[in-house]
C-alpha atoms as one frame of an Amber mdcrd trajectory, in Angstrom:
protein
   6.649   0.240 -13.122   8.913   1.780 -15.592   9.848   5.278 -16.487   7.021
   6.237 -18.586   4.548   5.099 -15.612   6.189   7.204 -13.097   6.065  10.135
 -14.974   2.560   9.421 -16.575   1.558   8.964 -11.988   3.222  11.716 -11.397
   1.074  13.804 -13.938   4.659  14.900 -15.854   2.471  14.323 -19.181   5.354
  16.272 -21.763   8.295  14.319 -19.956   6.328  10.493 -20.213   6.243  11.383
 -23.680   9.612  12.103 -24.292   9.906   8.707 -22.484   7.395   6.974 -24.454
   8.970   8.063 -27.676  12.319   6.999 -26.623  11.081   3.415 -25.497   9.356
   3.078 -29.361  12.368   4.704 -31.227  14.670   2.044 -29.710  12.523  -0.719
 -29.692  12.444  -0.168 -34.283  15.963  -0.011 -34.061  16.378  -3.131 -32.453
  13.341  -5.114 -34.309  11.795  -5.402 -30.702   7.671  -5.598 -31.602   6.632
  -6.969 -28.205   8.742  -2.977 -27.328   7.236  -0.745 -29.674   3.765  -2.342
 -28.756   4.203  -0.991 -24.716   4.751   1.635 -26.143   1.219   1.903 -27.555
   0.380   1.208 -24.083   2.101   3.815 -22.666   0.246   6.138 -25.353  -2.980
   4.666 -24.025  -2.351   5.903 -20.961  -1.013   9.054 -21.080  -3.922  10.091
 -23.352  -6.123   8.418 -20.433  -4.226  10.817 -17.890  -5.064  14.082 -20.354
  -8.465  12.967 -21.004  -8.355  11.698 -24.623 -10.202   8.944 -25.041 -10.733
   8.540 -28.623  -6.574   8.407 -28.169  -6.376   5.827 -25.953  -8.916   3.637
 -27.563  -7.171   3.984 -30.782  -3.407   3.166 -28.858  -5.060   0.228 -26.923
  -6.291  -1.420 -29.781  -3.516  -0.617 -32.180  -1.737  -3.580 -29.405  -2.405
  -6.729 -31.066  -5.558  -9.022 -29.618  -2.833 -11.816 -28.686  -0.266  -9.338
 -26.654   1.788 -10.756 -22.962  -0.674  -8.409 -21.006  -4.577  -7.569 -21.307
  -5.955  -5.219 -23.600  -9.567  -5.548 -22.878  -8.558  -4.376 -19.025  -7.090
  -1.113 -20.823 -10.393  -0.804 -22.726 -12.435  -1.200 -20.399 -10.672   1.491
 -18.405 -11.752   3.933 -21.638 -15.273   3.095 -21.324 -15.712   3.366 -17.345
 -14.013   6.509 -17.924 -16.875   7.199 -20.409 -19.429   6.257 -18.640 -20.303
   3.270 -21.072 -21.366   0.529 -19.207 -22.122  -2.095 -21.762 -18.571  -1.861
 -22.813 -16.986  -1.685 -19.789 -18.836  -4.582 -18.626 -18.396  -6.286 -21.236
 -14.450  -5.835 -21.693 -14.224  -6.547 -18.319 -15.506  -9.849 -18.221 -13.488
 -10.394 -21.495 -10.356  -9.184 -19.076 -11.728 -11.308 -15.853 -11.500 -14.513
 -18.728  -8.271 -13.816 -19.963  -6.722 -13.202 -16.924  -8.428 -16.114 -15.319
  -6.510 -18.122 -18.316  -2.919 -16.391 -19.034  -2.386 -14.457 -15.651  -2.848
 -17.074 -12.618   0.910 -16.345 -12.291   0.789 -13.063 -12.683   1.071 -10.977
  -9.797   0.174  -7.725 -10.897  -2.490  -8.063 -12.696  -4.691  -9.097  -9.921
  -5.278  -5.698  -8.263  -5.820  -3.933 -11.713  -8.281  -6.058 -13.315  -9.985
  -6.421  -9.692  -9.879  -3.049  -9.159 -12.391  -2.292 -11.763 -14.870  -4.481
 -11.625 -15.124  -3.611  -8.253 -15.786  -0.269  -9.646 -18.071  -1.550 -12.274
 -20.472  -3.591  -9.927 -20.685  -0.567  -7.045 -24.529   0.162  -7.247 -25.489
  -3.197  -9.154 -23.920  -5.540  -6.446 -22.268  -3.473  -4.006 -21.273  -5.580
  -1.305 -19.312  -8.501  -4.154 -18.273  -4.986  -5.019 -16.597  -4.282  -1.741
 -15.614  -7.630  -1.284 -13.389  -7.651  -4.439 -12.872  -4.372  -3.879 -10.890
  -5.390  -0.323  -9.108  -7.631  -2.787  -7.625  -5.790  -4.882  -6.603  -3.635
  -1.937  -5.114  -5.926   0.293  -3.240  -6.804  -3.073  -2.135  -3.204  -3.362
  -0.833  -2.720   0.164   0.880  -6.288   0.412   2.862  -5.568  -2.813   1.527
  -8.162  -4.254  -0.150  -5.854  -7.061   1.406  -3.078  -8.065  -0.367   0.297
  -7.189  -3.007   1.826  -9.726  -2.251   5.110 -11.395  -4.160   7.685  -9.144
  -6.737   8.806 -11.650  -7.348   5.070 -11.413  -7.433   5.163  -7.788  -9.357
   7.511  -7.138 -12.424   6.664  -9.955 -12.067   3.337  -8.075 -12.506   5.005
  -4.581 -15.479   6.836  -5.870 -17.458   4.098  -7.224 -16.322   2.019  -4.014
 -17.779   5.209  -1.459 -20.857   4.447  -3.760 -20.965   0.579  -2.390 -20.412
   1.630   0.911 -23.692   3.884   0.976 -26.281   1.227  -0.514 -25.612  -1.154
   2.462 -24.940  -0.505   6.273 -21.317   0.072   7.628 -21.941  -3.346   9.557
 -22.377  -5.027   6.023 -19.830  -3.123   3.965 -17.037  -2.981   6.930 -17.789
  -7.043   6.841 -17.129  -7.594   2.648 -14.422  -5.723   2.723 -12.373  -8.039
   5.688 -13.949 -10.837   4.221 -12.485  -9.278   0.268  -8.759  -8.727   1.945
  -8.737 -12.595   2.896  -9.809 -13.538  -0.247  -7.085 -15.558  -2.777  -6.947
 -14.419  -6.680  -9.326 -17.813  -7.750 -12.121 -16.890  -5.292 -12.052 -12.805
  -5.794 -12.280 -13.987  -9.743 -15.232 -16.601  -9.172 -17.504 -13.803  -7.660
 -16.352 -10.893 -10.353 -17.267 -12.380 -12.911 -20.745 -14.024 -11.632 -21.447
 -10.384 -10.543 -20.223  -8.940 -14.101 -22.420 -12.211 -15.791 -25.219 -11.990
 -13.914 -25.229  -7.362 -15.186 -24.453  -8.275 -18.669 -27.545 -10.368 -18.436
 -29.920  -7.434 -17.712 -27.973  -5.716 -19.663 -28.906  -7.504 -22.504 -25.146
  -8.434 -23.281 -23.101 -11.028 -22.840 -19.866 -11.390 -24.759 -18.124 -14.524
 -26.134 -15.228 -15.174 -23.861 -13.316 -18.626 -25.444 -14.341 -20.321 -21.786
C-alpha cells in the first residue's frame, strides 16, 4: 500500500492530496502515463473518502478502461455508496469478468471485488453473500489480499450484518466457514451467478465481452 492510500485510510485528507499531487507531478515530469492514471485513481479514492461522489466518478472515469487494475470496481464502489443498486450490479458484473479474465494472478484484487459483491447481494442472496464475504475476509486475514479502506470495510460489514439477519445463525456460520475455504475460482463462480440473477430481476445484464 502506498503513502497516499495510508493517508486516505487514516483520514489525513490534506496530506493525502499533497501526496497525490506529488505523484502526478513526478509522473508528468517523467512522462509516465501509468502513474498519471494512478494519481487519478487515488484522487477518486480521496473523493470517495470525502463523500464527493460526483468528483470520484469523474476521476475514476478518466482512467483508461484497459488500465492494469479494475476501473469498473471503483465505479461500482461509488454507485454502492450512492445507493444505486442497478448500476452497482452492472459494474460488479464487469468487475468480476475483468478479474476472471485478467487478474487471476493478481492477489490483491481478490478481496476487493469479492467484498463489494457480498455487500451488493446481501439482501437478494444472503447465503451466497456470506460465502463470498467469508472468502474475502479469509483472503485479507491470511495476508493474501490487501485490507480495504476503513470506510469501505464498515459499509461492507453493515451489509453482511443484513445478510446474517436474514438467515439462522447456523446457516450464516456454515456459509461463512465454507466461503473461507474457497479458492478464487469457486468464489467468483458463485459471485457471478448471483449477480447475474440479480441483474435479471432488475432487467439489465451488461455486456462483458466473455
